[in-house]
Amino acid sequence: TDWEHHPIFQLPQVWALIPRPLAGHIPSGALQQPGAGGLIHPREVAGTFALLWPFTFGLAVFGPARLSRPAWAAASFMLLPLLLSQTPNAWGGAVVGAALMVGFRFPKLGGAMLAGSLLVALTAPLWAPPLLTKLAPAFHPDTHVGWSLTARMDIYRWGIYLLHDMPLTGIGLNMFGRDIWALYPDAHEEELIFHAHNFYLQTALDLGFPGLVAVCLALGACLLLCYRALRGGPRLGLGGAGAAAAAGGICSFLVFGLLDTVALGAKPSP
């Protein structure tokens, strides 16, 4: 993984500790994202661990005692690549997934978190404007964060154009980068863009609107099954712990998918 690809925070001392002996041995036919130094893009890693970290965390919180210690160890280890990816939407997804699970496991704490969230939302008109004023320079188009958000607006526009032209079938897997160059002349060909940077838009582009509906129904069915497994209350066996962990992981990934995606096929493979 190219951890130094457009980081939010410069961490040269940390990066120097990460060994890279396998970087030159990735198969030549591997599906990698150019622009990440020929290595794996850290946002792909972030999306993967946004799904997997809440699962281990959920097993640690809900699982039986014999599982709790190894689950905590796994969750602690898997938190490292999630943090190193420097992907705020993945961090936010992990926090949402973990908060939902903790709120269910400890109802009083869950009620307090819900009340706190409502209080923050209701008082936003008071504290948000001065905070946004202070943060505005960080979102200037000349900064990486500002450039990234501006570029996403253009990418979403191109994606909506494509979806408008091919709503039923979509454009096919891994065709986004090729089609926007061929069909829309205002796309910036010098930028290497391989997906729509939004899970829902990318799914619709890959599979068409029927495919997006099918994927949403499948995820909804998973969450419904998890809910049914959790109706016995917060004291769960191994099966219930797995259901809670799976629900947390799905919710986390869906939050991550608001601003990015792990496109189908986007993984190193011979």
Short mmCIF file of C-alpha atoms in Angstrom, two decimals:
data_model
loop_
_atom_site.label_atom_id
_atom_site.label_comp_id
_atom_site.label_asym_id
_atom_site.label_seq_id
_atom_site.Cartn_x
_atom_site.Cartn_y
_atom_site.Cartn_z
CA THR A 1 0.00 0.00 0.00
CA ASP A 2 1.21 3.48 -0.87
CA TRP A 3 0.48 5.09 2.50
CA GLU A 4 2.05 8.37 1.34
CA HIS A 5 -0.48 8.92 -1.47
CA HIS A 6 -2.18 12.29 -0.76
CA PRO A 7 -2.08 12.02 3.05
CA ILE A 8 -3.86 14.44 5.35
CA PHE A 9 -1.02 14.32 7.87
CA GLN A 10 2.64 13.91 6.99
CA LEU A 11 4.03 10.95 8.96
CA PRO A 12 7.51 10.29 7.54
CA GLN A 13 8.79 8.67 10.74
CA VAL A 14 5.88 6.23 10.74
CA TRP A 15 6.17 5.46 7.04
CA ALA A 16 9.88 4.75 7.44
CA LEU A 17 8.98 1.91 9.82
CA ILE A 18 6.74 0.14 7.31
CA PRO A 19 8.67 -2.53 5.36
CA ARG A 20 8.06 -2.74 1.61
CA PRO A 21 9.99 -5.82 0.47
CA LEU A 22 7.07 -7.13 -1.59
CA ALA A 23 6.44 -3.92 -3.53
CA GLY A 24 8.48 -5.11 -6.51
CA HIS A 25 6.90 -8.56 -6.49
CA ILE A 26 3.27 -7.67 -7.13
CA PRO A 27 2.22 -9.68 -10.22
CA SER A 28 2.48 -7.67 -13.42
CA GLY A 29 -1.13 -8.52 -14.27
CA ALA A 30 -2.45 -7.24 -10.96
CA LEU A 31 -5.25 -4.71 -11.02
CA GLN A 32 -3.59 -1.72 -9.37
CA GLN A 33 -4.52 1.91 -9.38
CA PRO A 34 -2.02 4.11 -11.20
CA GLY A 35 -1.43 7.28 -9.31
CA ALA A 36 -0.56 5.32 -6.17
CA GLY A 37 3.01 4.61 -7.20
CA GLY A 38 2.11 1.25 -8.70
CA LEU A 39 1.05 0.09 -5.24
CA ILE A 40 -2.38 -0.36 -3.74
CA HIS A 41 -4.35 2.84 -3.16
CA PRO A 42 -4.82 3.55 0.58
CA ARG A 43 -8.49 4.43 0.07
CA GLU A 44 -9.12 0.86 -1.13
CA VAL A 45 -7.54 -0.39 2.07
CA ALA A 46 -9.67 2.05 4.06
CA GLY A 47 -12.90 0.78 2.53
CA THR A 48 -11.94 -2.82 3.23
CA PHE A 49 -11.12 -2.16 6.86
CA ALA A 50 -14.18 0.07 7.29
CA LEU A 51 -16.11 -3.16 6.70
CA LEU A 52 -13.85 -5.56 8.61
CA TRP A 53 -12.75 -3.55 11.66
CA PRO A 54 -16.29 -3.06 13.07
CA PHE A 55 -16.84 -6.80 12.68
CA THR A 56 -13.90 -7.64 14.97
CA PHE A 57 -14.92 -4.83 17.32
CA GLY A 58 -18.45 -6.25 17.46
CA LEU A 59 -17.18 -9.71 18.31
CA ALA A 60 -15.11 -8.16 21.10
CA VAL A 61 -18.10 -6.27 22.52
CA PHE A 62 -20.80 -8.90 22.08
CA GLY A 63 -18.90 -12.18 21.98
CA PRO A 64 -18.56 -14.69 24.81
CA ALA A 65 -15.64 -14.36 27.20
CA ARG A 66 -13.51 -16.95 25.40
CA LEU A 67 -13.70 -14.86 22.23
CA SER A 68 -13.38 -11.40 23.72
CA ARG A 69 -9.61 -11.29 24.23
CA PRO A 70 -8.55 -12.46 20.75
CA ALA A 71 -11.26 -10.25 19.21
CA TRP A 72 -9.90 -7.19 21.04
CA ALA A 73 -6.39 -8.09 19.86
CA ALA A 74 -7.62 -8.41 16.26
CA ALA A 75 -9.56 -5.16 16.46
CA SER A 76 -6.51 -3.33 17.83
CA PHE A 77 -4.27 -4.69 15.07
CA MET A 78 -6.79 -3.93 12.30
CA LEU A 79 -7.20 -0.38 13.57
CA LEU A 80 -3.64 0.43 12.46
CA PRO A 81 -4.18 0.23 8.67
CA LEU A 82 -7.51 1.98 9.05
CA LEU A 83 -5.76 4.92 10.74
CA LEU A 84 -2.79 4.85 8.36
CA SER A 85 -5.13 5.13 5.37
CA GLN A 86 -5.98 8.70 6.48
CA THR A 87 -9.50 8.43 5.07
CA PRO A 88 -12.02 10.50 7.09
CA ASN A 89 -15.13 8.85 5.65
CA ALA A 90 -13.76 5.42 6.60
CA TRP A 91 -13.03 6.71 10.10
CA GLY A 92 -16.54 8.14 10.27
CA GLY A 93 -18.05 4.86 9.11
CA ALA A 94 -16.11 2.92 11.72
CA VAL A 95 -17.24 5.32 14.44
CA VAL A 96 -20.89 5.03 13.34
CA GLY A 97 -20.73 1.23 13.20
CA ALA A 98 -19.04 1.01 16.60
CA ALA A 99 -21.45 3.52 18.16
CA LEU A 100 -24.48 1.57 16.94
CA MET A 101 -23.12 -1.65 18.43
CA VAL A 102 -22.10 -0.05 21.73
CA GLY A 103 -25.48 1.67 21.96
CA PHE A 104 -27.26 -1.64 21.56
CA ARG A 105 -24.96 -3.48 23.97
CA PHE A 106 -25.31 -0.77 26.64
CA PRO A 107 -28.80 0.77 26.22
CA LYS A 108 -28.27 3.57 28.75
CA LEU A 109 -25.08 4.64 27.02
CA GLY A 110 -26.86 4.38 23.68
CA GLY A 111 -29.61 6.67 24.92
CA ALA A 112 -27.02 9.15 26.15
CA MET A 113 -25.23 9.09 22.78
CA LEU A 114 -28.53 9.63 20.96
CA ALA A 115 -29.45 12.52 23.23
CA GLY A 116 -26.00 14.03 22.75
CA SER A 117 -26.28 13.71 18.97
CA LEU A 118 -29.67 15.44 18.99
CA LEU A 119 -28.28 18.21 21.19
CA VAL A 120 -25.34 18.75 18.84
CA ALA A 121 -27.71 18.87 15.85
CA LEU A 122 -30.12 21.29 17.51
CA THR A 123 -27.34 23.66 18.61
CA ALA A 124 -25.52 23.51 15.25
CA PRO A 125 -26.70 27.02 14.21
CA LEU A 126 -24.80 28.40 17.22
CA TRP A 127 -21.44 26.63 16.94
CA ALA A 128 -21.24 25.59 13.28
CA PRO A 129 -20.79 29.00 11.53
CA PRO A 130 -17.65 30.09 13.47
CA LEU A 131 -16.19 26.59 13.19
CA LEU A 132 -16.77 26.50 9.43
CA THR A 133 -15.16 29.93 9.12
CA LYS A 134 -12.03 28.65 10.85
CA LEU A 135 -11.97 25.48 8.71
CA ALA A 136 -12.65 27.26 5.41
CA PRO A 137 -8.94 27.62 4.45
CA ALA A 138 -8.51 23.83 4.71
CA PHE A 139 -11.21 23.37 2.06
CA HIS A 140 -9.80 25.88 -0.42
CA PRO A 141 -9.44 24.33 -3.91
CA ASP A 142 -5.68 24.83 -3.69
CA THR A 143 -5.48 22.36 -0.78
CA HIS A 144 -5.71 18.61 -1.30
CA VAL A 145 -8.94 18.34 0.67
CA GLY A 146 -10.56 21.16 -1.29
CA TRP A 147 -9.31 19.76 -4.60
CA SER A 148 -10.62 16.31 -3.67
CA LEU A 149 -14.11 17.59 -2.87
CA THR A 150 -14.22 19.73 -6.03
CA ALA A 151 -13.06 16.80 -8.15
CA ARG A 152 -15.76 14.59 -6.62
CA MET A 153 -18.45 17.02 -7.71
CA ASP A 154 -17.18 16.73 -11.29
CA ILE A 155 -16.93 12.94 -11.04
CA TYR A 156 -20.50 12.69 -9.74
CA ARG A 157 -21.67 14.87 -12.61
CA TRP A 158 -20.00 12.59 -15.17
CA GLY A 159 -21.39 9.54 -13.40
CA ILE A 160 -24.93 10.93 -13.51
CA TYR A 161 -24.48 11.64 -17.22
CA LEU A 162 -23.47 8.02 -17.79
CA LEU A 163 -26.33 6.70 -15.69
CA HIS A 164 -28.80 8.91 -17.53
CA ASP A 165 -27.60 7.48 -20.84
CA MET A 166 -27.56 3.81 -19.71
CA PRO A 167 -29.96 3.49 -16.76
CA LEU A 168 -31.04 -0.14 -17.15
CA THR A 169 -27.83 -1.95 -17.96
CA GLY A 170 -25.27 0.43 -16.53
CA ILE A 171 -21.89 0.71 -18.23
CA GLY A 172 -20.37 -2.55 -17.04
CA LEU A 173 -17.71 -3.33 -14.48
CA ASN A 174 -14.56 -1.21 -14.44
CA MET A 175 -15.66 0.91 -17.42
CA PHE A 176 -16.06 4.25 -15.68
CA GLY A 177 -12.63 5.64 -16.53
CA ARG A 178 -12.84 4.64 -20.18
CA ASP A 179 -16.36 5.85 -20.80
CA ILE A 180 -16.08 9.34 -19.33
CA TRP A 181 -13.06 10.06 -21.55
CA ALA A 182 -14.84 8.74 -24.65
CA LEU A 183 -18.29 10.25 -24.14
CA TYR A 184 -17.80 13.53 -22.29
CA PRO A 185 -15.16 15.89 -23.66
CA ASP A 186 -15.06 18.08 -20.55
CA ALA A 187 -13.61 15.23 -18.50
CA HIS A 188 -9.98 15.82 -17.52
CA GLU A 189 -8.07 13.10 -19.30
CA GLU A 190 -4.91 13.81 -17.39
CA GLU A 191 -6.60 12.62 -14.20
CA LEU A 192 -6.60 8.86 -13.65
CA ILE A 193 -10.09 8.12 -12.32
CA PHE A 194 -11.28 4.54 -12.17
CA HIS A 195 -14.53 4.69 -10.23
CA ALA A 196 -17.27 7.12 -9.22
CA HIS A 197 -16.07 7.69 -5.62
CA ASN A 198 -19.53 6.85 -4.31
CA PHE A 199 -20.69 3.32 -3.54
CA TYR A 200 -24.30 3.89 -4.58
CA LEU A 201 -23.51 5.70 -7.82
CA GLN A 202 -20.79 3.20 -8.69
CA THR A 203 -23.14 0.25 -8.10
CA ALA A 204 -25.76 1.83 -10.36
CA LEU A 205 -23.11 2.43 -13.04
CA ASP A 206 -21.78 -1.11 -12.78
CA LEU A 207 -25.14 -2.91 -12.74
CA GLY A 208 -27.80 -0.37 -13.75
CA PHE A 209 -30.67 0.84 -11.60
CA PRO A 210 -32.08 -2.72 -11.25
CA GLY A 211 -28.71 -3.85 -9.95
CA LEU A 212 -28.57 -0.99 -7.44
CA VAL A 213 -32.04 -1.90 -6.19
CA ALA A 214 -31.01 -5.56 -5.90
CA VAL A 215 -27.84 -4.70 -3.94
CA CYS A 216 -29.77 -2.40 -1.60
CA LEU A 217 -32.39 -5.10 -1.03
CA ALA A 218 -29.68 -7.66 -0.31
CA LEU A 219 -28.01 -5.36 2.22
CA GLY A 220 -31.39 -4.53 3.75
CA ALA A 221 -32.16 -8.24 4.06
CA CYS A 222 -28.82 -8.76 5.82
CA LEU A 223 -29.58 -6.00 8.30
CA LEU A 224 -33.08 -7.41 8.87
CA LEU A 225 -31.68 -10.86 9.62
CA CYS A 226 -29.19 -9.28 12.01
CA TYR A 227 -32.01 -7.41 13.75
CA ARG A 228 -34.00 -10.63 14.17
CA ALA A 229 -30.95 -12.32 15.67
CA LEU A 230 -30.55 -9.44 18.13
CA ARG A 231 -34.11 -9.34 19.44
CA GLY A 232 -33.11 -11.51 22.39
CA GLY A 233 -31.37 -8.54 23.97
CA PRO A 234 -27.80 -7.44 24.49
CA ARG A 235 -26.67 -10.72 26.11
CA LEU A 236 -25.90 -12.75 23.02
CA GLY A 237 -24.24 -16.02 22.17
CA LEU A 238 -21.70 -16.46 19.41
CA GLY A 239 -24.34 -16.35 16.66
CA GLY A 240 -25.90 -13.17 17.98
CA ALA A 241 -22.48 -11.59 18.41
CA GLY A 242 -21.69 -12.39 14.78
CA ALA A 243 -25.00 -10.84 13.69
CA ALA A 244 -24.32 -7.65 15.64
CA ALA A 245 -20.78 -7.47 14.28
CA ALA A 246 -21.98 -7.98 10.71
CA ALA A 247 -24.59 -5.23 11.08
CA GLY A 248 -21.97 -2.84 12.41
CA GLY A 249 -19.62 -3.64 9.53
CA ILE A 250 -22.34 -3.13 6.91
CA CYS A 251 -23.41 0.21 8.40
CA SER A 252 -19.79 1.33 8.56
CA PHE A 253 -19.17 0.48 4.92
CA LEU A 254 -22.36 2.24 3.82
CA VAL A 255 -21.17 5.43 5.54
CA PHE A 256 -17.75 5.07 3.90
CA GLY A 257 -19.56 4.65 0.56
CA LEU A 258 -21.03 8.15 0.71
CA LEU A 259 -17.73 9.64 -0.51
CA ASP A 260 -15.82 6.66 -1.92
CA THR A 261 -16.10 3.03 -2.94
CA VAL A 262 -14.15 -0.16 -3.37
CA ALA A 263 -15.06 -0.94 -6.96
CA LEU A 264 -15.74 -4.54 -7.89
CA GLY A 265 -12.46 -6.07 -9.05
CA ALA A 266 -10.32 -3.39 -7.38
CA LYS A 267 -7.87 -5.70 -5.65
CA PRO A 268 -4.39 -7.02 -6.34
CA SER A 269 -4.82 -10.33 -8.12
CA PRO A 270 -2.67 -12.40 -10.51
#
